[in-house]
Amino acid sequence: MSRSGADLALLLLGGFRSLVDDATDELAQRGYHDVRPVHDFAIRAIAAGADDATKLGRRLSVSKQAAAKTIAVLQERGYVTRDADPRDGRRKRLQVTELGFEVLREGEAIFDELRDRWVRRIGAAELERLEKHLATLVGDAPIRLDTPGWMTRDLGQPS
């Protein structure tokens, strides 16, 4: 049976949603009921150097306002802090808290467990083959989390 390109896109999205939804549910069962996928993406970006709303917005491909809302939620929940920059007292710098790193570690462990479930369902060799093919198809470019082209359209640039 031949599938369409749209079927392939939906299967890939379904695999992503399955893993993310299961990880979110498991995080909630482990006491992190307030963590959503966007929080994980944001905490990772902050840990990697996106230390203000502008940089976080660029990293997540969302507006500065959307990034600021996410930051506010993460601060409220204790996953990040906003502290004075030691080099520039006028600037506030985002930093991931120990609780934020704890959530990341817990999430990584959960994704490893979910991968193991997939191994049990289709076998290690098949999953490794799938991962290898996906890595080849996706390439080395950073994976975008936004809707393709939305930022360039908003800026009046061709997408």
PDB file of C-alpha atoms in Angstrom:
ATOM      1  CA  MET A   1       0.000   0.000   0.000  1.00  0.00           C
ATOM      2  CA  SER A   2       1.448   3.313  -1.082  1.00  0.00           C
ATOM      3  CA  ARG A   3       0.969   6.295   1.213  1.00  0.00           C
ATOM      4  CA  SER A   4       0.895   9.953   0.280  1.00  0.00           C
ATOM      5  CA  GLY A   5       3.327  12.604   1.397  1.00  0.00           C
ATOM      6  CA  ALA A   6       0.599  13.975   3.664  1.00  0.00           C
ATOM      7  CA  ASP A   7       0.267  10.538   5.272  1.00  0.00           C
ATOM      8  CA  LEU A   8       4.006  10.532   5.960  1.00  0.00           C
ATOM      9  CA  ALA A   9       3.840  13.995   7.539  1.00  0.00           C
ATOM     10  CA  LEU A  10       0.933  12.899   9.743  1.00  0.00           C
ATOM     11  CA  LEU A  11       2.729   9.713  10.793  1.00  0.00           C
ATOM     12  CA  LEU A  12       5.817  11.700  11.782  1.00  0.00           C
ATOM     13  CA  LEU A  13       3.696  14.230  13.654  1.00  0.00           C
ATOM     14  CA  GLY A  14       1.789  11.381  15.304  1.00  0.00           C
ATOM     15  CA  GLY A  15       5.040   9.798  16.492  1.00  0.00           C
ATOM     16  CA  PHE A  16       6.181  13.119  17.922  1.00  0.00           C
ATOM     17  CA  ARG A  17       2.823  13.748  19.614  1.00  0.00           C
ATOM     18  CA  SER A  18       2.770  10.228  21.036  1.00  0.00           C
ATOM     19  CA  LEU A  19       6.189  10.638  22.644  1.00  0.00           C
ATOM     20  CA  VAL A  20       5.561  14.177  23.895  1.00  0.00           C
ATOM     21  CA  ASP A  21       2.084  13.435  25.254  1.00  0.00           C
ATOM     22  CA  ASP A  22       3.307  10.293  27.025  1.00  0.00           C
ATOM     23  CA  ALA A  23       6.287  12.198  28.464  1.00  0.00           C
ATOM     24  CA  THR A  24       4.025  15.027  29.679  1.00  0.00           C
ATOM     25  CA  ASP A  25       1.673  12.518  31.331  1.00  0.00           C
ATOM     26  CA  GLU A  26       4.594  10.712  32.980  1.00  0.00           C
ATOM     27  CA  LEU A  27       6.095  13.980  34.230  1.00  0.00           C
ATOM     28  CA  ALA A  28       2.730  14.798  35.814  1.00  0.00           C
ATOM     29  CA  GLN A  29       2.650  11.382  37.505  1.00  0.00           C
ATOM     30  CA  ARG A  30       6.124  12.106  38.905  1.00  0.00           C
ATOM     31  CA  GLY A  31       4.961  15.382  40.442  1.00  0.00           C
ATOM     32  CA  TYR A  32       5.629  17.861  37.644  1.00  0.00           C
ATOM     33  CA  HIS A  33       1.999  18.438  36.706  1.00  0.00           C
ATOM     34  CA  ASP A  34       2.642  21.986  35.498  1.00  0.00           C
ATOM     35  CA  VAL A  35       5.253  21.232  32.810  1.00  0.00           C
ATOM     36  CA  ARG A  36       4.283  21.502  29.149  1.00  0.00           C
ATOM     37  CA  PRO A  37       6.397  20.761  26.068  1.00  0.00           C
ATOM     38  CA  VAL A  38       7.004  24.459  25.394  1.00  0.00           C
ATOM     39  CA  HIS A  39       8.452  24.767  28.910  1.00  0.00           C
ATOM     40  CA  ASP A  40      11.000  22.053  28.154  1.00  0.00           C
ATOM     41  CA  PHE A  41      11.979  23.726  24.883  1.00  0.00           C
ATOM     42  CA  ALA A  42      12.315  27.099  26.638  1.00  0.00           C
ATOM     43  CA  ILE A  43      14.314  25.778  29.597  1.00  0.00           C
ATOM     44  CA  ARG A  44      16.701  24.020  27.201  1.00  0.00           C
ATOM     45  CA  ALA A  45      17.108  27.201  25.159  1.00  0.00           C
ATOM     46  CA  ILE A  46      17.794  29.277  28.286  1.00  0.00           C
ATOM     47  CA  ALA A  47      20.344  26.733  29.514  1.00  0.00           C
ATOM     48  CA  ALA A  48      22.025  26.953  26.088  1.00  0.00           C
ATOM     49  CA  GLY A  49      22.391  30.738  26.315  1.00  0.00           C
ATOM     50  CA  ALA A  50      19.075  32.350  25.381  1.00  0.00           C
ATOM     51  CA  ASP A  51      19.235  34.496  28.491  1.00  0.00           C
ATOM     52  CA  ASP A  52      16.618  37.152  27.675  1.00  0.00           C
ATOM     53  CA  ALA A  53      13.185  37.358  26.019  1.00  0.00           C
ATOM     54  CA  THR A  54      14.577  38.497  22.674  1.00  0.00           C
ATOM     55  CA  LYS A  55      17.067  35.627  22.442  1.00  0.00           C
ATOM     56  CA  LEU A  56      14.514  33.108  23.686  1.00  0.00           C
ATOM     57  CA  GLY A  57      11.975  34.332  21.135  1.00  0.00           C
ATOM     58  CA  ARG A  58      14.530  33.902  18.362  1.00  0.00           C
ATOM     59  CA  ARG A  59      15.535  30.442  19.589  1.00  0.00           C
ATOM     60  CA  LEU A  60      11.904  29.271  19.795  1.00  0.00           C
ATOM     61  CA  SER A  61      10.874  31.233  16.687  1.00  0.00           C
ATOM     62  CA  VAL A  62       8.149  33.080  18.565  1.00  0.00           C
ATOM     63  CA  SER A  63       7.566  36.758  19.264  1.00  0.00           C
ATOM     64  CA  LYS A  64       9.340  38.515  22.107  1.00  0.00           C
ATOM     65  CA  GLN A  65       5.930  38.898  23.780  1.00  0.00           C
ATOM     66  CA  ALA A  66       5.237  35.154  23.583  1.00  0.00           C
ATOM     67  CA  ALA A  67       8.701  34.452  24.978  1.00  0.00           C
ATOM     68  CA  ALA A  68       8.077  36.920  27.828  1.00  0.00           C
ATOM     69  CA  LYS A  69       4.839  35.119  28.724  1.00  0.00           C
ATOM     70  CA  THR A  70       6.636  31.783  28.802  1.00  0.00           C
ATOM     71  CA  ILE A  71       9.405  33.288  30.943  1.00  0.00           C
ATOM     72  CA  ALA A  72       6.824  34.645  33.403  1.00  0.00           C
ATOM     73  CA  VAL A  73       5.287  31.172  33.781  1.00  0.00           C
ATOM     74  CA  LEU A  74       8.706  29.537  34.214  1.00  0.00           C
ATOM     75  CA  GLN A  75       9.695  32.109  36.848  1.00  0.00           C
ATOM     76  CA  GLU A  76       6.401  31.706  38.700  1.00  0.00           C
ATOM     77  CA  ARG A  77       6.926  27.943  38.839  1.00  0.00           C
ATOM     78  CA  GLY A  78      10.545  28.225  39.954  1.00  0.00           C
ATOM     79  CA  TYR A  79      12.172  26.784  36.828  1.00  0.00           C
ATOM     80  CA  VAL A  80      14.113  29.946  35.913  1.00  0.00           C
ATOM     81  CA  THR A  81      15.237  33.142  37.614  1.00  0.00           C
ATOM     82  CA  ARG A  82      15.857  36.598  36.236  1.00  0.00           C
ATOM     83  CA  ASP A  83      18.925  38.089  37.900  1.00  0.00           C
ATOM     84  CA  ALA A  84      20.981  41.225  37.344  1.00  0.00           C
ATOM     85  CA  ASP A  85      23.709  40.731  34.759  1.00  0.00           C
ATOM     86  CA  PRO A  86      27.075  41.072  36.544  1.00  0.00           C
ATOM     87  CA  ARG A  87      28.498  42.883  33.480  1.00  0.00           C
ATOM     88  CA  ASP A  88      25.534  45.266  33.025  1.00  0.00           C
ATOM     89  CA  GLY A  89      23.348  46.072  36.031  1.00  0.00           C
ATOM     90  CA  ARG A  90      20.587  47.462  33.802  1.00  0.00           C
ATOM     91  CA  ARG A  91      20.137  44.089  32.133  1.00  0.00           C
ATOM     92  CA  LYS A  92      18.307  41.115  33.640  1.00  0.00           C
ATOM     93  CA  ARG A  93      19.640  37.691  32.703  1.00  0.00           C
ATOM     94  CA  LEU A  94      17.675  34.439  32.712  1.00  0.00           C
ATOM     95  CA  GLN A  95      19.153  31.407  34.424  1.00  0.00           C
ATOM     96  CA  VAL A  96      17.798  27.907  34.875  1.00  0.00           C
ATOM     97  CA  THR A  97      17.304  26.935  38.524  1.00  0.00           C
ATOM     98  CA  GLU A  98      18.216  23.599  40.057  1.00  0.00           C
ATOM     99  CA  LEU A  99      14.501  22.709  39.846  1.00  0.00           C
ATOM    100  CA  GLY A 100      14.567  23.556  36.135  1.00  0.00           C
ATOM    101  CA  PHE A 101      17.555  21.269  35.582  1.00  0.00           C
ATOM    102  CA  GLU A 102      15.831  18.576  37.641  1.00  0.00           C
ATOM    103  CA  VAL A 103      12.816  18.721  35.309  1.00  0.00           C
ATOM    104  CA  LEU A 104      15.106  18.450  32.275  1.00  0.00           C
ATOM    105  CA  ARG A 105      16.885  15.408  33.735  1.00  0.00           C
ATOM    106  CA  GLU A 106      13.576  13.774  34.621  1.00  0.00           C
ATOM    107  CA  GLY A 107      12.244  14.456  31.126  1.00  0.00           C
ATOM    108  CA  GLU A 108      15.346  12.964  29.511  1.00  0.00           C
ATOM    109  CA  ALA A 109      14.982   9.824  31.636  1.00  0.00           C
ATOM    110  CA  ILE A 110      11.330   9.546  30.618  1.00  0.00           C
ATOM    111  CA  PHE A 111      12.168   9.883  26.923  1.00  0.00           C
ATOM    112  CA  ASP A 112      14.755   7.106  27.330  1.00  0.00           C
ATOM    113  CA  GLU A 113      12.041   4.930  28.897  1.00  0.00           C
ATOM    114  CA  LEU A 114       9.644   5.745  26.055  1.00  0.00           C
ATOM    115  CA  ARG A 115      12.321   4.869  23.516  1.00  0.00           C
ATOM    116  CA  ASP A 116      12.762   1.536  25.305  1.00  0.00           C
ATOM    117  CA  ARG A 117       9.011   0.931  24.926  1.00  0.00           C
ATOM    118  CA  TRP A 118       9.328   1.505  21.198  1.00  0.00           C
ATOM    119  CA  VAL A 119      12.256  -0.944  21.118  1.00  0.00           C
ATOM    120  CA  ARG A 120      10.034  -3.560  22.740  1.00  0.00           C
ATOM    121  CA  ARG A 121       7.319  -2.901  20.148  1.00  0.00           C
ATOM    122  CA  ILE A 122       9.371  -2.949  16.924  1.00  0.00           C
ATOM    123  CA  GLY A 123      12.821  -4.190  17.969  1.00  0.00           C
ATOM    124  CA  ALA A 124      16.125  -2.427  18.526  1.00  0.00           C
ATOM    125  CA  ALA A 125      17.387  -2.917  14.967  1.00  0.00           C
ATOM    126  CA  GLU A 126      14.221  -1.483  13.419  1.00  0.00           C
ATOM    127  CA  LEU A 127      14.203   1.548  15.712  1.00  0.00           C
ATOM    128  CA  GLU A 128      17.898   2.197  15.068  1.00  0.00           C
ATOM    129  CA  ARG A 129      17.226   1.957  11.338  1.00  0.00           C
ATOM    130  CA  LEU A 130      14.305   4.390  11.653  1.00  0.00           C
ATOM    131  CA  GLU A 131      16.453   6.835  13.660  1.00  0.00           C
ATOM    132  CA  LYS A 132      19.252   6.594  11.121  1.00  0.00           C
ATOM    133  CA  HIS A 133      16.891   7.293   8.225  1.00  0.00           C
ATOM    134  CA  LEU A 134      15.249  10.205  10.029  1.00  0.00           C
ATOM    135  CA  ALA A 135      18.665  11.688  10.852  1.00  0.00           C
ATOM    136  CA  THR A 136      19.598  11.444   7.169  1.00  0.00           C
ATOM    137  CA  LEU A 137      16.339  13.040   6.038  1.00  0.00           C
ATOM    138  CA  VAL A 138      16.312  15.791   8.659  1.00  0.00           C
ATOM    139  CA  GLY A 139      20.001  16.656   8.291  1.00  0.00           C
ATOM    140  CA  ASP A 140      22.125  18.742  10.608  1.00  0.00           C
ATOM    141  CA  ALA A 141      20.040  21.926  10.596  1.00  0.00           C
ATOM    142  CA  PRO A 142      18.469  22.866  13.936  1.00  0.00           C
ATOM    143  CA  ILE A 143      14.940  21.565  14.283  1.00  0.00           C
ATOM    144  CA  ARG A 144      12.449  24.431  14.152  1.00  0.00           C
ATOM    145  CA  LEU A 145       9.611  24.445  16.642  1.00  0.00           C
ATOM    146  CA  ASP A 146       7.500  27.092  14.951  1.00  0.00           C
ATOM    147  CA  THR A 147       5.156  27.023  12.003  1.00  0.00           C
ATOM    148  CA  PRO A 148       7.427  27.137   8.936  1.00  0.00           C
ATOM    149  CA  GLY A 149       7.736  30.598   7.474  1.00  0.00           C
ATOM    150  CA  TRP A 150       5.517  32.442   9.940  1.00  0.00           C
ATOM    151  CA  MET A 151       8.282  34.722  11.211  1.00  0.00           C
ATOM    152  CA  THR A 152       9.429  35.765   7.751  1.00  0.00           C
ATOM    153  CA  ARG A 153       5.856  36.421   6.597  1.00  0.00           C
ATOM    154  CA  ASP A 154       5.227  38.622   9.639  1.00  0.00           C
ATOM    155  CA  LEU A 155       8.340  40.621   8.829  1.00  0.00           C
ATOM    156  CA  GLY A 156       7.276  41.161   5.241  1.00  0.00           C
ATOM    157  CA  GLN A 157      10.075  38.986   3.910  1.00  0.00           C
ATOM    158  CA  PRO A 158       9.559  36.153   1.471  1.00  0.00           C
ATOM    159  CA  SER A 159       9.210  32.765   3.109  1.00  0.00           C
TER     160      SER A 159
END
